[in-house]
Amino acid sequence: LYRYQGDLDKALHNYDMAAFLSPGQGNHHNQRAVLEIDKQNNCKALYYYARSIKVSHKPFETSYENMERLYKSNKAWLRKNNQAGLPTRSDKRFKIRLFNALFVDLHRRLKVDTDPAYNHATTLDMDGVIREFESVLKGDVYSDKVLC
């Protein structure tokens, strides 16, 4: 209910408490992922969707579809914002958002690219994501709180 009332802090607290009390259930991890998407933190959303799927007792099956929607919207954001010249923007929020989007997209590609020819391209993209992360770190953009 707190999520629908706009009180994200209380909603986060309750989802964390649910995870503590019932760690084998996936629903609360899915709900936590939804909150992370609301905060535009796709990296953490991906983490919580994965947790909701991989719990020990009752995975939340809808998280598979939610993760696919995350991949799709993330890819659209990258297509719109990662055009030539944009990665050179220096504002910190953009660089963090760009790295998180590249990281999530890399996970999408690792999940779907089973053809060895595509795997080579994915490996090259992984090198690019690592370079972007190094650039972000050199710019002292990240705080510990932002890292997944």
GROMACS .gro file of C-alpha atoms in nm:
model
  148
    1LEU     CA    1   0.000   0.000   0.000
    2TYR     CA    2   0.282   0.242   0.076
    3ARG     CA    3   0.404   0.220  -0.284
    4TYR     CA    4   0.065   0.329  -0.416
    5GLN     CA    5   0.057   0.614  -0.163
    6GLY     CA    6   0.394   0.736  -0.290
    7ASP     CA    7   0.581   0.660   0.033
    8LEU     CA    8   0.874   0.474  -0.123
    9ASP     CA    9   1.085   0.464   0.193
   10LYS     CA   10   0.815   0.280   0.389
   11ALA     CA   11   0.746   0.053   0.093
   12LEU     CA   12   1.117  -0.035   0.067
   13HIS     CA   13   1.131  -0.104   0.438
   14ASN     CA   14   0.828  -0.335   0.420
   15TYR     CA   15   0.962  -0.526   0.118
   16ASP     CA   16   1.296  -0.570   0.296
   17MET     CA   17   1.112  -0.694   0.605
   18ALA     CA   18   0.911  -0.938   0.392
   19ALA     CA   19   1.236  -1.069   0.239
   20PHE     CA   20   1.375  -1.117   0.588
   21LEU     CA   21   1.065  -1.296   0.718
   22SER     CA   22   1.005  -1.504   0.406
   23PRO     CA   23   1.331  -1.533   0.207
   24GLY     CA   24   1.207  -1.820  -0.012
   25GLN     CA   25   0.922  -1.616  -0.165
   26GLY     CA   26   0.976  -1.415  -0.482
   27ASN     CA   27   0.688  -1.168  -0.481
   28HIS     CA   28   0.846  -0.906  -0.253
   29HIS     CA   29   1.168  -0.908  -0.460
   30ASN     CA   30   0.959  -0.840  -0.770
   31GLN     CA   31   0.787  -0.550  -0.594
   32ARG     CA   32   1.124  -0.414  -0.487
   33ALA     CA   33   1.236  -0.428  -0.852
   34VAL     CA   34   0.933  -0.223  -0.951
   35LEU     CA   35   1.032   0.043  -0.697
   36GLU     CA   36   1.384   0.050  -0.837
   37ILE     CA   37   1.246   0.108  -1.186
   38ASP     CA   38   1.043   0.398  -1.049
   39LYS     CA   39   1.372   0.540  -0.920
   40GLN     CA   40   1.531   0.479  -1.265
   41ASN     CA   41   1.778   0.230  -1.121
   42ASN     CA   42   1.758  -0.047  -1.378
   43CYS     CA   43   2.068  -0.221  -1.245
   44LYS     CA   44   1.911  -0.278  -0.905
   45ALA     CA   45   1.579  -0.366  -1.069
   46LEU     CA   46   1.754  -0.638  -1.267
   47TYR     CA   47   1.908  -0.769  -0.945
   48TYR     CA   48   1.572  -0.790  -0.766
   49TYR     CA   49   1.396  -0.947  -1.065
   50ALA     CA   50   1.669  -1.213  -1.073
   51ARG     CA   51   1.625  -1.271  -0.699
   52SER     CA   52   1.251  -1.304  -0.738
   53ILE     CA   53   1.304  -1.576  -0.998
   54LYS     CA   54   1.581  -1.764  -0.819
   55VAL     CA   55   1.436  -1.788  -0.467
   56SER     CA   56   1.428  -2.129  -0.305
   57HIS     CA   57   1.057  -2.198  -0.249
   58LYS     CA   58   0.819  -1.990  -0.456
   59PRO     CA   59   0.965  -1.797  -0.752
   60PHE     CA   60   0.751  -1.513  -0.881
   61GLU     CA   61   0.692  -1.625  -1.241
   62THR     CA   62   0.575  -1.282  -1.361
   63SER     CA   63   0.927  -1.154  -1.302
   64TYR     CA   64   1.038  -1.323  -1.625
   65GLU     CA   65   0.801  -1.098  -1.820
   66ASN     CA   66   0.890  -0.797  -1.609
   67MET     CA   67   1.259  -0.855  -1.676
   68GLU     CA   68   1.190  -0.870  -2.050
   69ARG     CA   69   1.003  -0.537  -2.025
   70LEU     CA   70   1.301  -0.394  -1.837
   71TYR     CA   71   1.537  -0.511  -2.112
   72LYS     CA   72   1.311  -0.362  -2.380
   73SER     CA   73   1.269  -0.022  -2.213
   74ASN     CA   74   1.640  -0.011  -2.128
   75LYS     CA   75   1.732  -0.084  -2.490
   76ALA     CA   76   1.499   0.195  -2.608
   77TRP     CA   77   1.662   0.438  -2.363
   78LEU     CA   78   2.006   0.339  -2.492
   79ARG     CA   79   1.896   0.382  -2.852
   80LYS     CA   80   1.768   0.731  -2.773
   81ASN     CA   81   2.049   0.850  -2.544
   82ASN     CA   82   2.364   0.665  -2.646
   83GLN     CA   83   2.400   0.829  -2.985
   84ALA     CA   84   2.730   0.959  -3.120
   85GLY     CA   85   2.854   1.242  -2.902
   86LEU     CA   86   2.618   1.187  -2.610
   87PRO     CA   87   2.855   0.956  -2.415
   88THR     CA   88   3.092   1.252  -2.386
   89ARG     CA   89   2.841   1.444  -2.174
   90SER     CA   90   3.003   1.522  -1.844
   91ASP     CA   91   2.706   1.548  -1.609
   92LYS     CA   92   2.730   1.284  -1.338
   93ARG     CA   93   2.372   1.163  -1.341
   94PHE     CA   94   2.385   1.095  -1.713
   95LYS     CA   95   2.711   0.901  -1.685
   96ILE     CA   96   2.571   0.688  -1.402
   97ARG     CA   97   2.248   0.625  -1.595
   98LEU     CA   98   2.444   0.540  -1.910
   99PHE     CA   99   2.669   0.293  -1.731
  100ASN     CA  100   2.374   0.125  -1.560
  101ALA     CA  101   2.192   0.100  -1.893
  102LEU     CA  102   2.497  -0.050  -2.066
  103PHE     CA  103   2.541  -0.296  -1.780
  104VAL     CA  104   2.177  -0.410  -1.795
  105ASP     CA  105   2.196  -0.440  -2.173
  106LEU     CA  106   2.509  -0.650  -2.144
  107HIS     CA  107   2.316  -0.891  -1.919
  108ARG     CA  108   2.037  -0.904  -2.175
  109ARG     CA  109   2.284  -0.991  -2.446
  110LEU     CA  110   2.462  -1.253  -2.238
  111LYS     CA  111   2.123  -1.414  -2.174
  112VAL     CA  112   2.015  -1.430  -2.538
  113ASP     CA  113   2.339  -1.456  -2.739
  114THR     CA  114   2.408  -1.825  -2.762
  115ASP     CA  115   2.549  -1.816  -3.117
  116PRO     CA  116   2.933  -1.801  -3.103
  117ALA     CA  117   2.939  -1.530  -3.371
  118TYR     CA  118   2.725  -1.307  -3.153
  119ASN     CA  119   2.918  -1.400  -2.841
  120HIS     CA  120   3.227  -1.237  -2.991
  121ALA     CA  121   3.034  -0.912  -3.041
  122THR     CA  122   2.897  -0.936  -2.688
  123THR     CA  123   3.250  -0.984  -2.555
  124LEU     CA  124   3.359  -0.668  -2.739
  125ASP     CA  125   3.061  -0.484  -2.590
  126MET     CA  126   3.165  -0.613  -2.247
  127ASP     CA  127   3.502  -0.446  -2.301
  128GLY     CA  128   3.317  -0.123  -2.381
  129VAL     CA  129   3.109  -0.146  -2.064
  130ILE     CA  130   3.426  -0.199  -1.862
  131ARG     CA  131   3.587   0.105  -2.027
  132GLU     CA  132   3.277   0.312  -1.949
  133PHE     CA  133   3.290   0.198  -1.586
  134GLU     CA  134   3.659   0.291  -1.566
  135SER     CA  135   3.576   0.633  -1.710
  136VAL     CA  136   3.301   0.681  -1.454
  137LEU     CA  137   3.533   0.583  -1.171
  138LYS     CA  138   3.807   0.816  -1.292
  139GLY     CA  139   3.553   1.097  -1.292
  140ASP     CA  140   3.467   1.013  -0.929
  141VAL     CA  141   3.103   0.993  -1.027
  142TYR     CA  142   2.997   0.691  -0.826
  143SER     CA  143   2.926   0.677  -0.461
  144ASP     CA  144   2.902   0.344  -0.279
  145LYS     CA  145   2.525   0.387  -0.264
  146VAL     CA  146   2.491   0.383  -0.643
  147LEU     CA  147   2.681   0.060  -0.695
  148CYS     CA  148   2.463  -0.253  -0.703
   0.00000   0.00000   0.00000
